[in-house]
PDB file of C-alpha atoms and ligand atoms in Angstrom:
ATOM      1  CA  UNK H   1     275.273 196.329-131.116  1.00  0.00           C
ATOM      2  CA  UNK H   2     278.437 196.152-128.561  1.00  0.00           C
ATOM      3  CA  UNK H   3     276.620 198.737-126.386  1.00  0.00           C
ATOM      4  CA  UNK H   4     273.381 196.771-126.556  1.00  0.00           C
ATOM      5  CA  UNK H   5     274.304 193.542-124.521  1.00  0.00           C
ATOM      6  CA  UNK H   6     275.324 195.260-121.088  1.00  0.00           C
ATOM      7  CA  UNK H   7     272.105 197.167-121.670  1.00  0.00           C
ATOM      8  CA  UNK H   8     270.227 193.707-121.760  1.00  0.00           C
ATOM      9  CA  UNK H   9     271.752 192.540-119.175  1.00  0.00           C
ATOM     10  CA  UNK H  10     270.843 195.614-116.862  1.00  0.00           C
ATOM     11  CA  UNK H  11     267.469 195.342-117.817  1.00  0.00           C
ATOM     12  CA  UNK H  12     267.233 191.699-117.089  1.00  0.00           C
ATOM     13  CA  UNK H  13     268.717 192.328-113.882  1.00  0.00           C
ATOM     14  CA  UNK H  14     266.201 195.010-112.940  1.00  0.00           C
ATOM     15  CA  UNK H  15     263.696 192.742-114.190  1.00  0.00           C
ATOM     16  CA  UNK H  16     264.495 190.069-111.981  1.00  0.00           C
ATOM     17  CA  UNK H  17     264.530 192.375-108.862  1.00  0.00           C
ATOM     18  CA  UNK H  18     261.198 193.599-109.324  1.00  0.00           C
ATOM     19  CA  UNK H  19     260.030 189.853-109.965  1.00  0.00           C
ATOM     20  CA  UNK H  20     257.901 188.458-107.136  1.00  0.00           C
ATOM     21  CA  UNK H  21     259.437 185.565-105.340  1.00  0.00           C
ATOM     22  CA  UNK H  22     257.217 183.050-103.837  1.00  0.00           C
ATOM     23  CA  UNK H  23     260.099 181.301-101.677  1.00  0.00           C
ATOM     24  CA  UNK H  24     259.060 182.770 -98.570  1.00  0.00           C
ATOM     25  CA  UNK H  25     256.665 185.546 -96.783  1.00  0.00           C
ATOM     26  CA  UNK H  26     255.376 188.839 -98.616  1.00  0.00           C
ATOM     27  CA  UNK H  27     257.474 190.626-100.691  1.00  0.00           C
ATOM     28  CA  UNK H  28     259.713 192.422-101.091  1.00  0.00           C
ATOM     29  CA  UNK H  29     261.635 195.933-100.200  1.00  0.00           C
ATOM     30  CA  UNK H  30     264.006 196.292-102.635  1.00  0.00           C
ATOM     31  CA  UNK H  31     267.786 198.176-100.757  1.00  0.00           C
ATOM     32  CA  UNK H  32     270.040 198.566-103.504  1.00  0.00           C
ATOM     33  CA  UNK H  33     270.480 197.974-107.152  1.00  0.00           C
ATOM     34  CA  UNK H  34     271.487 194.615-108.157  1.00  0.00           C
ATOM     35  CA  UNK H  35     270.971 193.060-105.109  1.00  0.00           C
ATOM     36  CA  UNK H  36     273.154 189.712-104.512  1.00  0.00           C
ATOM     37  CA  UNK H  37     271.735 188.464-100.951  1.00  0.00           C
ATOM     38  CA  UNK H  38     268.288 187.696-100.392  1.00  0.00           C
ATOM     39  CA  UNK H  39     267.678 188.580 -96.422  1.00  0.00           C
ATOM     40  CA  UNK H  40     264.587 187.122 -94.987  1.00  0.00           C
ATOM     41  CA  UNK H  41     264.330 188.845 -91.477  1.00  0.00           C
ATOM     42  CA  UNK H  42     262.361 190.524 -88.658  1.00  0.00           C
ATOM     43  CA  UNK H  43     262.813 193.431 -86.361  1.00  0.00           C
ATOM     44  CA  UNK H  44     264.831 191.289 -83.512  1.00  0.00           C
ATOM     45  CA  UNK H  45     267.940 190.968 -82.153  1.00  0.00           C
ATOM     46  CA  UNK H  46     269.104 187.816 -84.377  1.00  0.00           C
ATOM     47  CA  UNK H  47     267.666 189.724 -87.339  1.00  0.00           C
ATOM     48  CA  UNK H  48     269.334 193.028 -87.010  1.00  0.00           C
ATOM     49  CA  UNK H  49     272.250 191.069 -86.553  1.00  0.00           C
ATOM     50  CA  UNK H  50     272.491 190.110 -90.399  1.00  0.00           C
ATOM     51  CA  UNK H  51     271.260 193.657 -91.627  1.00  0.00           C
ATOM     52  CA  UNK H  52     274.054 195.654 -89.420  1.00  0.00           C
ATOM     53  CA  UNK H  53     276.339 192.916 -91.311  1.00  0.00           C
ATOM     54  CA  UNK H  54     275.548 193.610 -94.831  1.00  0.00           C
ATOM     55  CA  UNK H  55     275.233 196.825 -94.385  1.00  0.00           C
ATOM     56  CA  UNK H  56     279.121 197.063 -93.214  1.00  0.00           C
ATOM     57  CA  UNK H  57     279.858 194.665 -95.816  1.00  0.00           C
ATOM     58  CA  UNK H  58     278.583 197.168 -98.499  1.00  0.00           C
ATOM     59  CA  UNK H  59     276.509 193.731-100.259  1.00  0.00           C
ATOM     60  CA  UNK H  60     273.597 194.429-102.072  1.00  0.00           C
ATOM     61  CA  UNK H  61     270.718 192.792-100.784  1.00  0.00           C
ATOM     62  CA  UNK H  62     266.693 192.507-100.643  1.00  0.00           C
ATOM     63  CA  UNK H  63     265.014 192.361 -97.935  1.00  0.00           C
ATOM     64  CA  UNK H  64     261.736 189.945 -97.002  1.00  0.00           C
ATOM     65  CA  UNK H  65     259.973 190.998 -94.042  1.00  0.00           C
ATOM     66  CA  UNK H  66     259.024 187.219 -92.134  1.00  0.00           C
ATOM     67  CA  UNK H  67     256.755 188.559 -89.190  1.00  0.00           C
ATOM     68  CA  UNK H  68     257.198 186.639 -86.272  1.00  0.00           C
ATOM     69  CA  UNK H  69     254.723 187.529 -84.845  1.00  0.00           C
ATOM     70  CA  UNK H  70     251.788 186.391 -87.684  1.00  0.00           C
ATOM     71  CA  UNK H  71     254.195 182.798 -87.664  1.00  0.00           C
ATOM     72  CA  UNK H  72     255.110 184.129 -91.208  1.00  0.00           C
ATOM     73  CA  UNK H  73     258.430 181.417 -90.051  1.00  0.00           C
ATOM     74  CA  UNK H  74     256.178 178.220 -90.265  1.00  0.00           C
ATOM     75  CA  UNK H  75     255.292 179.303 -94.323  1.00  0.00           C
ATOM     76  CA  UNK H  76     256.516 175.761 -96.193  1.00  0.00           C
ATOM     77  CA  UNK H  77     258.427 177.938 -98.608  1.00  0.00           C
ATOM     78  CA  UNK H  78     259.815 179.422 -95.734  1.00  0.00           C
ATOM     79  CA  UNK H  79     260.888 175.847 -94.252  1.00  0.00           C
ATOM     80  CA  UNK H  80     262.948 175.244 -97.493  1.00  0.00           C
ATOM     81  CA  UNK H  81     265.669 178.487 -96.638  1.00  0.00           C
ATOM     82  CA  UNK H  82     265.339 177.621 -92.968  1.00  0.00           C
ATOM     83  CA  UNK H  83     264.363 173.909 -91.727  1.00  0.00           C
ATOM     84  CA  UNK H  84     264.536 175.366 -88.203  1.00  0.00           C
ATOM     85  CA  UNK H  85     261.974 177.736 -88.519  1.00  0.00           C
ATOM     86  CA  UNK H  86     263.251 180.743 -86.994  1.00  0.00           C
ATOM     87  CA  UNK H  87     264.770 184.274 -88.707  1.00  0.00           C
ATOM     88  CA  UNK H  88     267.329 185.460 -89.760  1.00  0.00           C
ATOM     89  CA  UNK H  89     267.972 183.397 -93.716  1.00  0.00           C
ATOM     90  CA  UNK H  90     269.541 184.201 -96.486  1.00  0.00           C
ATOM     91  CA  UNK H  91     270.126 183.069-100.302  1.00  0.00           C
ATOM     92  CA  UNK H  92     272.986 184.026-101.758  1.00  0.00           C
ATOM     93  CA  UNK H  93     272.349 184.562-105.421  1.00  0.00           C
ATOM     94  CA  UNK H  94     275.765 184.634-106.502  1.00  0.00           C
ATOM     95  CA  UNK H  95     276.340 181.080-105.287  1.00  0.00           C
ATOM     96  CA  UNK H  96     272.762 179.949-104.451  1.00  0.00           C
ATOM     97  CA  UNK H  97     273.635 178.612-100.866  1.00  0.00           C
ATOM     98  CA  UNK H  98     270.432 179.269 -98.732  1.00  0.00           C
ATOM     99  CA  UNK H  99     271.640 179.451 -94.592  1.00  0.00           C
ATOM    100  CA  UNK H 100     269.993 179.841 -91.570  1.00  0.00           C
ATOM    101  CA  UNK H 101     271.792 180.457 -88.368  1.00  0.00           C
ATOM    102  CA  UNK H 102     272.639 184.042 -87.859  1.00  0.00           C
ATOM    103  CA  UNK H 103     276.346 182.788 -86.239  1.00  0.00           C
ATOM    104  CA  UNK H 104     276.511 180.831 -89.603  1.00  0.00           C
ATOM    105  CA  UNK H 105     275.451 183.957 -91.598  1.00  0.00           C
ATOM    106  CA  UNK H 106     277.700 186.152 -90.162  1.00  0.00           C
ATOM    107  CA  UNK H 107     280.752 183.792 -90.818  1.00  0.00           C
ATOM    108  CA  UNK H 108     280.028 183.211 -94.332  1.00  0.00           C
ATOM    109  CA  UNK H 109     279.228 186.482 -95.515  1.00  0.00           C
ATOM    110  CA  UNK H 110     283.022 187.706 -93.408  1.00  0.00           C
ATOM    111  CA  UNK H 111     284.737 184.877 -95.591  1.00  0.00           C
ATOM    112  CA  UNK H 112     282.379 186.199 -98.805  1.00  0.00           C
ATOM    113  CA  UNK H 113     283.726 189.572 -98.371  1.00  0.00           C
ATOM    114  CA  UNK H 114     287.433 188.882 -96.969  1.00  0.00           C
ATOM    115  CA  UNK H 115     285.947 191.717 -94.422  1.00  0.00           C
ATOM    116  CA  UNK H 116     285.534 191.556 -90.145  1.00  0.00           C
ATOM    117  CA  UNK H 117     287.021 188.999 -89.358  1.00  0.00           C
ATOM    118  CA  UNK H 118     290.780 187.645 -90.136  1.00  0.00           C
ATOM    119  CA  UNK H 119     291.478 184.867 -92.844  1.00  0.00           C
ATOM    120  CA  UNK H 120     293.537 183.153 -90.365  1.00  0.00           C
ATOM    121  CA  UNK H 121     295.433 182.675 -86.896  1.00  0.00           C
ATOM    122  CA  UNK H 122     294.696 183.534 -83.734  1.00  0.00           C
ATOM    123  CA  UNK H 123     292.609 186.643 -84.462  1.00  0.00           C
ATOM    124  CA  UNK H 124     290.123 184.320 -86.497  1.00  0.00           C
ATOM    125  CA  UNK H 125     289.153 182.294 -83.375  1.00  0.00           C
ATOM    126  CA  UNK H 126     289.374 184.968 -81.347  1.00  0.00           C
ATOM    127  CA  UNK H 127     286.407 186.165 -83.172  1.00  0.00           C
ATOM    128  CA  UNK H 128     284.849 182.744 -83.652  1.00  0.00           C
ATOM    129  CA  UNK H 129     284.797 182.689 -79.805  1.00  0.00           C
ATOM    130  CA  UNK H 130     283.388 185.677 -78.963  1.00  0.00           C
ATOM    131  CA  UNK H 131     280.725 184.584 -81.959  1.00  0.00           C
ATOM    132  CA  UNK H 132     279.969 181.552 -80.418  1.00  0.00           C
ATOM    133  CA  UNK H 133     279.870 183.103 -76.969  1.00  0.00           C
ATOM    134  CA  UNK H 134     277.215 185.241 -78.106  1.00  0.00           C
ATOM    135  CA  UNK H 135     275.608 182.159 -80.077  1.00  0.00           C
ATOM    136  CA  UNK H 136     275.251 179.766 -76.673  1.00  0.00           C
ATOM    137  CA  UNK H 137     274.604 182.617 -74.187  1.00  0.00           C
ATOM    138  CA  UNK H 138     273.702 186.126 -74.681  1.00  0.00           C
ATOM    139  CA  UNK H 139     271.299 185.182 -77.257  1.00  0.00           C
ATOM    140  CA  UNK H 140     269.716 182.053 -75.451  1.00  0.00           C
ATOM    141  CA  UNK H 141     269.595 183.893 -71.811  1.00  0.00           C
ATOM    142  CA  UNK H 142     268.505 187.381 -72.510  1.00  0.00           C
ATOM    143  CA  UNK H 143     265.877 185.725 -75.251  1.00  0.00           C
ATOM    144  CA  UNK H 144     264.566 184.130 -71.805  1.00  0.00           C
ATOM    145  CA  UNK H 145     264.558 187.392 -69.920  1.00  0.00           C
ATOM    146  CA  UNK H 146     263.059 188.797 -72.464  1.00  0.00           C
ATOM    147  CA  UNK H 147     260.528 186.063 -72.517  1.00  0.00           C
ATOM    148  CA  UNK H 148     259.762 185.367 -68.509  1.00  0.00           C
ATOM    149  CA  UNK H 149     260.401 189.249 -67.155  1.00  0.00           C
ATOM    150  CA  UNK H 150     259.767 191.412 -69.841  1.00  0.00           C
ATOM    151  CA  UNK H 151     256.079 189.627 -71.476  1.00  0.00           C
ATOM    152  CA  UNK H 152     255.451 187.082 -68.839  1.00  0.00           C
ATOM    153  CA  UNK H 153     255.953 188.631 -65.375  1.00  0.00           C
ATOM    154  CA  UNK H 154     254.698 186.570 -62.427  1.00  0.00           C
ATOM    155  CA  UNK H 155     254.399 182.934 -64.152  1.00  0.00           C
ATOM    156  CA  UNK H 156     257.487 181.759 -63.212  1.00  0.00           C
ATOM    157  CA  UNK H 157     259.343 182.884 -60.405  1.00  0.00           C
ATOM    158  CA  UNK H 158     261.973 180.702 -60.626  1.00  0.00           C
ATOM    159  CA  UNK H 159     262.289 181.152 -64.029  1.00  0.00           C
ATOM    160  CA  UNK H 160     262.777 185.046 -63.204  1.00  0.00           C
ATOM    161  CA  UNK H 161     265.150 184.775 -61.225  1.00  0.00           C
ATOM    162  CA  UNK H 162     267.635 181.989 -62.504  1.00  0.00           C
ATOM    163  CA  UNK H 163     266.991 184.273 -66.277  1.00  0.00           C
ATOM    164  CA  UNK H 164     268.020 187.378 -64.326  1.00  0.00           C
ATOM    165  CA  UNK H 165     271.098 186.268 -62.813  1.00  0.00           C
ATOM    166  CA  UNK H 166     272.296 185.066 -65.974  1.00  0.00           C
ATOM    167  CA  UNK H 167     271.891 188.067 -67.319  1.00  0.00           C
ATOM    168  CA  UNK H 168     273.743 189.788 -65.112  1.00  0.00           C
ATOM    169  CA  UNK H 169     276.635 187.362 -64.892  1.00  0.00           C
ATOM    170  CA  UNK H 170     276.864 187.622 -69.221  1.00  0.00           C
ATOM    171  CA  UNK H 171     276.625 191.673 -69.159  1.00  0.00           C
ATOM    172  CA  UNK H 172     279.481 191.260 -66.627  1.00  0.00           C
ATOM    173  CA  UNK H 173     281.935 188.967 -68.077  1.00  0.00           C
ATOM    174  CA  UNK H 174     281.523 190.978 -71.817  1.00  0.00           C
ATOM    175  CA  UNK H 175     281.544 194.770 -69.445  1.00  0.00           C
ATOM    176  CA  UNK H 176     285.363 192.624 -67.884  1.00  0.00           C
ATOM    177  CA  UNK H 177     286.538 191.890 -71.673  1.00  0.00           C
ATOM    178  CA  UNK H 178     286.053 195.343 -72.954  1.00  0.00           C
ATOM    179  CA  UNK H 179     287.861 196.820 -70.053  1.00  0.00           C
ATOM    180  CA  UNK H 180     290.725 195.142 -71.761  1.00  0.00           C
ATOM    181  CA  UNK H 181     290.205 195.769 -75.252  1.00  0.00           C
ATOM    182  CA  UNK H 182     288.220 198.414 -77.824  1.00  0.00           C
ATOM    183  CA  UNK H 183     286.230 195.643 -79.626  1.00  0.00           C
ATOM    184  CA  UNK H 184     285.439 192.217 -77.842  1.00  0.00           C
ATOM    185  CA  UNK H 185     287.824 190.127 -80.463  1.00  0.00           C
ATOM    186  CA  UNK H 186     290.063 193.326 -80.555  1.00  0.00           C
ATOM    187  CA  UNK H 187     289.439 194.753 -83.883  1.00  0.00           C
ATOM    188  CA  UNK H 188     285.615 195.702 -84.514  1.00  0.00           C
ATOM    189  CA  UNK H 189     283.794 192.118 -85.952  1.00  0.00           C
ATOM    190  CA  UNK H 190     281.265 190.036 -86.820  1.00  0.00           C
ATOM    191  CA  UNK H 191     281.052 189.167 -82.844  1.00  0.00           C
ATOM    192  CA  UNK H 192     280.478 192.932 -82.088  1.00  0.00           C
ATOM    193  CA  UNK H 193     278.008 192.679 -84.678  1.00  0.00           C
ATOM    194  CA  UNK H 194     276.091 189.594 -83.051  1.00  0.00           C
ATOM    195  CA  UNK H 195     276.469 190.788 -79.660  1.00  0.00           C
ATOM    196  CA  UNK H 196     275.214 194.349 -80.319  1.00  0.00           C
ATOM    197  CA  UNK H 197     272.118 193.979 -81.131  1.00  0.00           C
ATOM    198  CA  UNK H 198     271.401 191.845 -77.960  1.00  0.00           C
ATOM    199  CA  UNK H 199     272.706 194.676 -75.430  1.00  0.00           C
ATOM    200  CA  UNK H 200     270.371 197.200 -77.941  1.00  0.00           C
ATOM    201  CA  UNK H 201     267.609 195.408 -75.313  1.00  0.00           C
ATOM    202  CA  UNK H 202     269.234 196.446 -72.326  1.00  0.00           C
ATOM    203  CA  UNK H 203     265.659 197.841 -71.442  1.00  0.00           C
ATOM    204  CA  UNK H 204     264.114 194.335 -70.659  1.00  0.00           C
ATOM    205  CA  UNK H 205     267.298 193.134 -69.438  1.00  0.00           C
ATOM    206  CA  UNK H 206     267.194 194.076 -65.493  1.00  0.00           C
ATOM    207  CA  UNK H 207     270.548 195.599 -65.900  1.00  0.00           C
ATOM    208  CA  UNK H 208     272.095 198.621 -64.959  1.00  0.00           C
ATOM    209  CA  UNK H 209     274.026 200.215 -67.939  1.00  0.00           C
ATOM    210  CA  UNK H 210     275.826 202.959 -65.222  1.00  0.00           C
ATOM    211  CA  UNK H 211     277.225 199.479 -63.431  1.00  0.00           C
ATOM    212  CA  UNK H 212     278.632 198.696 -66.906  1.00  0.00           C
ATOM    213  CA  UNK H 213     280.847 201.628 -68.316  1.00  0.00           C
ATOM    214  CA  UNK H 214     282.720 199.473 -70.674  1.00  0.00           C
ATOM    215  CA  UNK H 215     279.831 197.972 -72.370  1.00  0.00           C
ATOM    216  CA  UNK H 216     278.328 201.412 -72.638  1.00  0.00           C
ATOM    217  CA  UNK H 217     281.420 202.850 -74.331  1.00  0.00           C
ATOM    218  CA  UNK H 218     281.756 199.890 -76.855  1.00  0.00           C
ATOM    219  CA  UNK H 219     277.867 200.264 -77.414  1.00  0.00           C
ATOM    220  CA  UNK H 220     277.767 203.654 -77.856  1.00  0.00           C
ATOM    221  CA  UNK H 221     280.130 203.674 -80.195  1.00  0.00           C
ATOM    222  CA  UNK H 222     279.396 201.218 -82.223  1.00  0.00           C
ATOM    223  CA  UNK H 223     275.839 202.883 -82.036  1.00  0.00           C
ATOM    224  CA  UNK H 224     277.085 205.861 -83.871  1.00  0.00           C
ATOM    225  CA  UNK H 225     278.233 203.494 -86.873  1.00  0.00           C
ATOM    226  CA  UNK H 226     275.962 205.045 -90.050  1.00  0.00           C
ATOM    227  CA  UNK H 227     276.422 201.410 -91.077  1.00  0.00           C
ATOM    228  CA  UNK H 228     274.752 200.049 -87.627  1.00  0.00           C
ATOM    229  CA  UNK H 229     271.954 202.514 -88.034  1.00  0.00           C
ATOM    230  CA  UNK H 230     270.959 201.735 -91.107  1.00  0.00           C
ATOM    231  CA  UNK H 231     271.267 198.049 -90.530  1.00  0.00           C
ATOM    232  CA  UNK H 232     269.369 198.352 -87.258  1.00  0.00           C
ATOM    233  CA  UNK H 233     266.107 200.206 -89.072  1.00  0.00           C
ATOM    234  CA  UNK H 234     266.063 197.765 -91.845  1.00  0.00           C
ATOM    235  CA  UNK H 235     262.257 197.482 -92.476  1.00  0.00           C
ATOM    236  CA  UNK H 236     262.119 201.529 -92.616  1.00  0.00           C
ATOM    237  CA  UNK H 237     260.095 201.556 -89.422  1.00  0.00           C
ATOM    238  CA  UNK H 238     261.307 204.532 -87.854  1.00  0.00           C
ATOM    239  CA  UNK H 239     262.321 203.122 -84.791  1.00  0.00           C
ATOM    240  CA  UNK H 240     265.348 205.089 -83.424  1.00  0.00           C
ATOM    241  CA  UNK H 241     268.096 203.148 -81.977  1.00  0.00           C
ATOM    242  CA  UNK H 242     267.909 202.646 -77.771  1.00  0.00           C
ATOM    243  CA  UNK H 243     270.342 205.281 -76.004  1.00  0.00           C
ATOM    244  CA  UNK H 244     270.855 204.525 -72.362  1.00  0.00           C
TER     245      UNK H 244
HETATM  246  N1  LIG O   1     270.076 180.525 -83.158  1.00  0.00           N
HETATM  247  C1  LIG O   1     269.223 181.207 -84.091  1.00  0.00           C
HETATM  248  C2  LIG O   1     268.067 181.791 -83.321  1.00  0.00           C
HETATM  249  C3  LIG O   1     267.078 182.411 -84.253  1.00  0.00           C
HETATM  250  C4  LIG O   1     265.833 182.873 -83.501  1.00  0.00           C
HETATM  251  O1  LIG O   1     265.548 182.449 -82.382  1.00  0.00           O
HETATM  252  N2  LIG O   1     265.074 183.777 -84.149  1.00  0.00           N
HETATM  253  C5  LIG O   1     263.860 184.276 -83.559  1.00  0.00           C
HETATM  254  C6  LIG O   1     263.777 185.772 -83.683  1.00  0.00           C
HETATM  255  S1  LIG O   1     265.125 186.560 -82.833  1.00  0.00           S
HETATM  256  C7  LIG O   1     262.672 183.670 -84.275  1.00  0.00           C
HETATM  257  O2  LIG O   1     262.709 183.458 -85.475  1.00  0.00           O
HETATM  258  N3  LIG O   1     261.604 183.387 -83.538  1.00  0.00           N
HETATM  259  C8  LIG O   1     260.424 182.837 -84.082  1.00  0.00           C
HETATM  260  C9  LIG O   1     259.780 181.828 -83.199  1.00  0.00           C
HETATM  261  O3  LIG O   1     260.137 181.748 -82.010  1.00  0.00           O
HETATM  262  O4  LIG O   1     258.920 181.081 -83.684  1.00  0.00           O
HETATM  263  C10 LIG O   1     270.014 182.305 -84.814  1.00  0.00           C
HETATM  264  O5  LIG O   1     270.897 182.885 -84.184  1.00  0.00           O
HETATM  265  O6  LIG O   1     269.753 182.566 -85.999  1.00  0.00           O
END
């Protein structure tokens, strides 16, 4: 009889993995046993930025495709995880707190774990800085790049141009940091994490990598992480990760 309640609960547990959930999108990839995060995400920048996290994190978690690109974001059900519309969400199951925000993601899950970032002190804002840095440029200003040079050549010159220089002036003051230290708060982070993924589009970016050694050093090796790879090719597409 002792034996038999564990073996309940397992089963319950498994049940409830395999159950459909209609909060958001189509369902549902299932990553590990037991999975205590529910990731709603898409193949982008902001995205991978959550998946590289739990993977280093070592939390169990499901993932729920949201494709962007059928405006699988605007589902009401969606709404209810993420009132702003936009990926990367997730419900934690263990405490039922839905976020949105991938900056506000990444901080939670680092205090969840007691992992990437410190409790306290200096080293926590350091992080929190180079977080936020990301948050309010890097993600913002290469998103337009992206947007204006890379899809929309030709409509807006001066949109181009003032994208482009911004782009350049943001790979140069993070290529100026890590000429001073390994990781951009010091010790690899959550910040690495979310600025990563952004730099992973240095194709679209009008940026020369070979003017950038630092940046390719940190990128490269962070790159190489099995944690970052697997993180990076979340919805088992295939797609390698960019080597300049
Ligand atoms: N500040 C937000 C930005 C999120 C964001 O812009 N996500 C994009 C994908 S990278 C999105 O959902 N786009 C859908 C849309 O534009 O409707 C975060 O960091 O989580």
């Amino acid at each position: 009889m002792a034996g038999l309640v564990p073996a309940i609960h397992v089963f319950l547990l498994n049940l409830m993995m395999w159950m459909p959930d209609d909060r958001a999108g189509h369902e549902m990839k299932t990553k590990r046993i037991f999975p205590v995060i529910d990731l709603y995400t898409w193949t982008t920048p902001n995205g991978r930025k959550v998946s590289i996290a739990l993977e280093e994190f070592g939390l169990p978690y499901t993932v729920h495709p949201i494709d962007i690109s059928k405006d699988e974001q605007f589902a009401p059900a969606f709404l209810k995880i993420a009132p702003n519309n936009r990926i990367p969400a997730i419900v934690d199951r263990d405490t039922n707190i839905a976020l949105m925000e991938s900056g506000a993601i990444l901080i939670y899950l680092a205090d969840k774990t007691g992992k990437l970032m410190p409790k306290s002190g200096e080293g926590r804002y350091r992080v929190i800085e180079w977080l936020m840095w990301q948050m309010g440029g890097p993600g913002p200003f290469l998103g337009q790049v992206h947007h204006f040079v890379k899809f929309n050549p030709g409509k807006s010159a001066y949109a181009e141009e003032r994208y482009a220089k911004e782009a350049k002036r943001l790979w140069g003051v993070l290529d100026r940091r890590l000429a001073e230290v390994e990781y951009v708060a010091g010790d690899y982070s959550i910040a690495d994490i979310a600025i990563w993924p952004w730099i992973s589009r240095f194709a679209w970016q009008t940026v020369d990598f070979a003017e950038h050694s630092n940046i390719k050093r940190w990128y490269m090796a962070i790159a190489e992480r099995p944690a970052v790879k697997r993180g990076w090719d979340v919805l088992k597409e295939g797609r390698a990760i960019p080597i300049p």
